[in-house]
Short mmCIF file of C-alpha atoms in Angstrom, two decimals:
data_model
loop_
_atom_site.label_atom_id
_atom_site.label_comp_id
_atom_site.label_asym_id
_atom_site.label_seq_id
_atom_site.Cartn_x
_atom_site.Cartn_y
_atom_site.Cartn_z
CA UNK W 24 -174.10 -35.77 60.75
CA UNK W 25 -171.46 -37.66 62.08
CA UNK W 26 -170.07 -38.18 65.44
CA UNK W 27 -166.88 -39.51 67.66
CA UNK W 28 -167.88 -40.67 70.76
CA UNK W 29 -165.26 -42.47 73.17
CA UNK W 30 -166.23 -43.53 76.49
CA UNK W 31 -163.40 -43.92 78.63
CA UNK W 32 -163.80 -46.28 81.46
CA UNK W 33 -163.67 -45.59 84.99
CA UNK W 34 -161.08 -47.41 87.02
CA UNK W 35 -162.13 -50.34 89.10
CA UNK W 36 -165.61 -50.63 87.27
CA UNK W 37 -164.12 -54.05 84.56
CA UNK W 38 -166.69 -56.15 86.89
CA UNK W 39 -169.53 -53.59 86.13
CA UNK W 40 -168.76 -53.45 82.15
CA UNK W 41 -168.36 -57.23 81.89
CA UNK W 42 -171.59 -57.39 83.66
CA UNK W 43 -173.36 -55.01 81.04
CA UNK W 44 -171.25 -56.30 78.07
CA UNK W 45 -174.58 -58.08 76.30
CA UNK W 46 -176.88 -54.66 77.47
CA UNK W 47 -173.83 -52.62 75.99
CA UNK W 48 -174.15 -54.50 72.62
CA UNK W 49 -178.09 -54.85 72.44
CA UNK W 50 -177.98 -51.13 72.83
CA UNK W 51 -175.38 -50.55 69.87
CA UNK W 52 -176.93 -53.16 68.02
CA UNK W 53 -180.26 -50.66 67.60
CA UNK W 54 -177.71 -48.27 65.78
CA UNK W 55 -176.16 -51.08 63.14
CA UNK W 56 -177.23 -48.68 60.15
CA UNK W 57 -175.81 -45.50 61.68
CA UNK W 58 -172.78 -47.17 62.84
CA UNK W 59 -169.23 -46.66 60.63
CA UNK W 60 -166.87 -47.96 63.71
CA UNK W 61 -167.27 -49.62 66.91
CA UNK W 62 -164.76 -51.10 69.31
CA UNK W 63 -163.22 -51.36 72.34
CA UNK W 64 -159.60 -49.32 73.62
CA UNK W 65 -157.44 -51.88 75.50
CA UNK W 66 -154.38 -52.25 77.69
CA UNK W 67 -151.29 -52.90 76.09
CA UNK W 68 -151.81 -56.49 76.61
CA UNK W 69 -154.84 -56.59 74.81
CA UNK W 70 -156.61 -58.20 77.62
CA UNK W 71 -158.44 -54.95 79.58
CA UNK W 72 -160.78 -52.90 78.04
CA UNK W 73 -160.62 -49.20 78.59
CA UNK W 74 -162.43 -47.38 76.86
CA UNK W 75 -165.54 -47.89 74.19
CA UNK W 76 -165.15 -46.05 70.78
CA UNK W 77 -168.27 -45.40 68.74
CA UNK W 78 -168.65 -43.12 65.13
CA UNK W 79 -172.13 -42.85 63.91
CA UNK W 80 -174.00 -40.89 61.70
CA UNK W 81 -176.87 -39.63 63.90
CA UNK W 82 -179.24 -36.42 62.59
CA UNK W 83 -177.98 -33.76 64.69
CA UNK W 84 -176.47 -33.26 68.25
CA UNK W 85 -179.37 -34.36 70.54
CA UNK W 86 -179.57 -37.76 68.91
CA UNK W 87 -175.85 -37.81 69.19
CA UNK W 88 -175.87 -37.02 73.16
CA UNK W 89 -178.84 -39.12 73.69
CA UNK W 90 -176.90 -42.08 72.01
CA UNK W 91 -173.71 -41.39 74.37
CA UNK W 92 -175.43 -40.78 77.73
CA UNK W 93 -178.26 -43.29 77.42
CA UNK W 94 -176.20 -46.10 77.04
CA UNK W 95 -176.02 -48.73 80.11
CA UNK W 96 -172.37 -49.12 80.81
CA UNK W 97 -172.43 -44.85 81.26
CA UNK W 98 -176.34 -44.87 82.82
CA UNK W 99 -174.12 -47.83 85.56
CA UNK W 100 -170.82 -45.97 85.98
CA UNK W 101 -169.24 -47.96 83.93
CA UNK W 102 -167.35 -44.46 82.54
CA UNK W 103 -165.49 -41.59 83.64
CA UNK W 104 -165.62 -39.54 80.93
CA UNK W 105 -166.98 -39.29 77.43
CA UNK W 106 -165.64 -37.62 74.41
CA UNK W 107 -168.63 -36.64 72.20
CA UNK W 108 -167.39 -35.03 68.96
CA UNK W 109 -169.03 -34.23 65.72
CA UNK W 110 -166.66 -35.95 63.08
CA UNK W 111 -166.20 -35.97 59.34
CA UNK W 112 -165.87 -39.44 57.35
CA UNK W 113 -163.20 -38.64 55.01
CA UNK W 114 -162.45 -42.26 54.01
CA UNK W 115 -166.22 -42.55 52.88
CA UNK W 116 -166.52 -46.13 54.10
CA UNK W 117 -167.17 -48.23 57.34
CA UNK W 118 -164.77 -50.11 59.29
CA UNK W 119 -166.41 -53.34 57.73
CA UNK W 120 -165.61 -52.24 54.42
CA UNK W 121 -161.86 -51.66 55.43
CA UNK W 122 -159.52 -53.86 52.77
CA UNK W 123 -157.67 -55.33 55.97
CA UNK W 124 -160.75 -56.52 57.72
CA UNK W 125 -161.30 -57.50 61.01
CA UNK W 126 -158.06 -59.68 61.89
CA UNK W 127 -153.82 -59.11 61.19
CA UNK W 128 -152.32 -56.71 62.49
CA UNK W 129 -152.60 -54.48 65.82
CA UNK W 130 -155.15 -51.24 65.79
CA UNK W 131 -154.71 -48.59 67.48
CA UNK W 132 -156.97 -45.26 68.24
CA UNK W 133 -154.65 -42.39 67.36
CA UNK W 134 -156.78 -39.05 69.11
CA UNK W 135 -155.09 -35.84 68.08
CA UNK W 136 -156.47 -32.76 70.33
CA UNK W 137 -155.99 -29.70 68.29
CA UNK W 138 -154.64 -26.81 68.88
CA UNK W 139 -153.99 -23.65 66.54
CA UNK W 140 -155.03 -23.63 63.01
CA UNK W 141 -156.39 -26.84 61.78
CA UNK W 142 -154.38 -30.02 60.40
CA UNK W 143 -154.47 -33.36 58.69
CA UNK W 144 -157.65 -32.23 56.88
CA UNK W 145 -157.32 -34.37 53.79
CA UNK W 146 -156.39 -38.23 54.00
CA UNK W 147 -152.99 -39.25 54.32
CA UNK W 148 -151.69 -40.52 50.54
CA UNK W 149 -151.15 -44.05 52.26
CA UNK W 150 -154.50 -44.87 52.99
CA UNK W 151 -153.99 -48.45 52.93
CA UNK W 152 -153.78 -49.04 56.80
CA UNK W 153 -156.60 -46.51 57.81
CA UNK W 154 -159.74 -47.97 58.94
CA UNK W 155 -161.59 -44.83 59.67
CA UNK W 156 -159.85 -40.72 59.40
CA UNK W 157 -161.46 -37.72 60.47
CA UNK W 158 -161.37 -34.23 61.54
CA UNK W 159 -163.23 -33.83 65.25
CA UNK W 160 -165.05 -31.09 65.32
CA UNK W 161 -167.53 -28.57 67.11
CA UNK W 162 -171.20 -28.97 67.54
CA UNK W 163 -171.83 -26.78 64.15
CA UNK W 164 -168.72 -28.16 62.14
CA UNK W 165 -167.24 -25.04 61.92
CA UNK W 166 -164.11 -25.38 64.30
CA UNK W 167 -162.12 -27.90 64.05
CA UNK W 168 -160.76 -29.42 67.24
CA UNK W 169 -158.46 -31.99 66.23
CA UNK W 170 -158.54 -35.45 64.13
CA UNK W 171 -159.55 -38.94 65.02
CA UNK W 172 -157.86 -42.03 63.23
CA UNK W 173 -158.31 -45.65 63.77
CA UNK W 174 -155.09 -47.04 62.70
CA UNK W 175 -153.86 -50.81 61.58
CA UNK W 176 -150.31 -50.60 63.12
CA UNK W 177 -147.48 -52.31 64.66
CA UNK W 178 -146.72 -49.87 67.30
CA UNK W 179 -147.88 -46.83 68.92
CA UNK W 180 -145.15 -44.58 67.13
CA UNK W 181 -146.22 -45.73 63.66
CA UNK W 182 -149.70 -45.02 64.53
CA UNK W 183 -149.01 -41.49 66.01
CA UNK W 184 -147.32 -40.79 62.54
CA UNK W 185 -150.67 -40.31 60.37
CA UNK W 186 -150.84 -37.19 62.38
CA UNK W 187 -148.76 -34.14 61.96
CA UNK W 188 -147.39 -34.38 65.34
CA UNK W 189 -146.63 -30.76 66.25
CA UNK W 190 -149.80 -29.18 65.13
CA UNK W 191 -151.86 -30.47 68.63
CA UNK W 192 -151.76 -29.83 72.30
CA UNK W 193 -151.98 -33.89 72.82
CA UNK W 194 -151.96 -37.33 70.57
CA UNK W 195 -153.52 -40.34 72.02
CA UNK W 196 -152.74 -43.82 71.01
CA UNK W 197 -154.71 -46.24 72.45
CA UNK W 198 -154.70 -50.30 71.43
CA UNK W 199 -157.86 -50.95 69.68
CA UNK W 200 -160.12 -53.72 68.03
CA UNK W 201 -162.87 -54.37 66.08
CA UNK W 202 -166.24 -54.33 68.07
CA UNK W 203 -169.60 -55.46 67.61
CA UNK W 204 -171.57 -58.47 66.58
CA UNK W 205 -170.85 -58.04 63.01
#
């Protein structure tokens, strides 16, 4: 099964997460064969993290809210929330097997919260900038709740437009990179 999670950080607590940075990694690190994307949300300058994005494939919803809450930037208060979705791979592929690979280009973290009957289930016919595309969903996969893109794109409006924009109650874009070790 696999699984959105996005910890979003708590304000004030950049000291704390730089602090746990190599604990937050070692931790992640023990999921490298689960993992299909990993990276950090950040300011629009690129230079703050906000928020820590993680999809894995994990056996079933206990391992999936063990993996979120056990980890030491959310044990510390590094977070103020965490989003912890069960997700569907429709690309098929990690982020390290994206075409574009890890550099050119900005990312971005489109979030679409759903609302009403369910959109955007099949990929987008331009695939070619899509790193990883998803429906989020409920704990059984039977309801969809809205879809979860990582996105190579120059701005925040071209990003947004992988989703259909009036079928959800919100659209996130956040400024995203590649994450990890690898």
């Amino acid at each position: 099964m696999e699984f959105f999670c996005y910890h979003r950080d708590r304000p004030g607590s950049l000291a704390l997460r730089r602090e746990l940075l190599e604990a937050h990694w070692s931790y992640m690190d023990r999921f490298q064969k689960e993992m299909i994307a990993r990276g950090p949300t950040l300011t629009g300058d690129g230079d703050v993290p906000t928020g820590s994005v993680h999809i894995v494939d994990l056996p079933d919803p206990a391992a999936a809210r063990a993996f979120a809450f056990d980890e030491p930037g959310y044990q510390a208060g590094v977070y103020r929330d965490v989003l912890l979705r069960r997700w569907r791979n429709l690309l098929g592929r990690t982020m390290w097997d994206f075409p574009g690979g890890r550099t050119g280009g900005r990312r971005h973290l489109v979030l679409g919260l759903g609302e009403g009957q369910a959109a955007d289930l099949t990929v987008p016919s331009d695939r070619s900038d899509l790193i990883a595309y998803g429906p989020l969903l409920s704990d059984d996969g039977t309801a969809w709740l809205g879809t979860a893109a990582l996105v190579r794109a120059p701005d925040a409006d071209t990003a947004r437009s992988v989703l259909t924009v009036d079928r959800y109650a919100d659209i996130q874009v956040h400024d995203w990179e590649f994450g990890g070790r690898r």
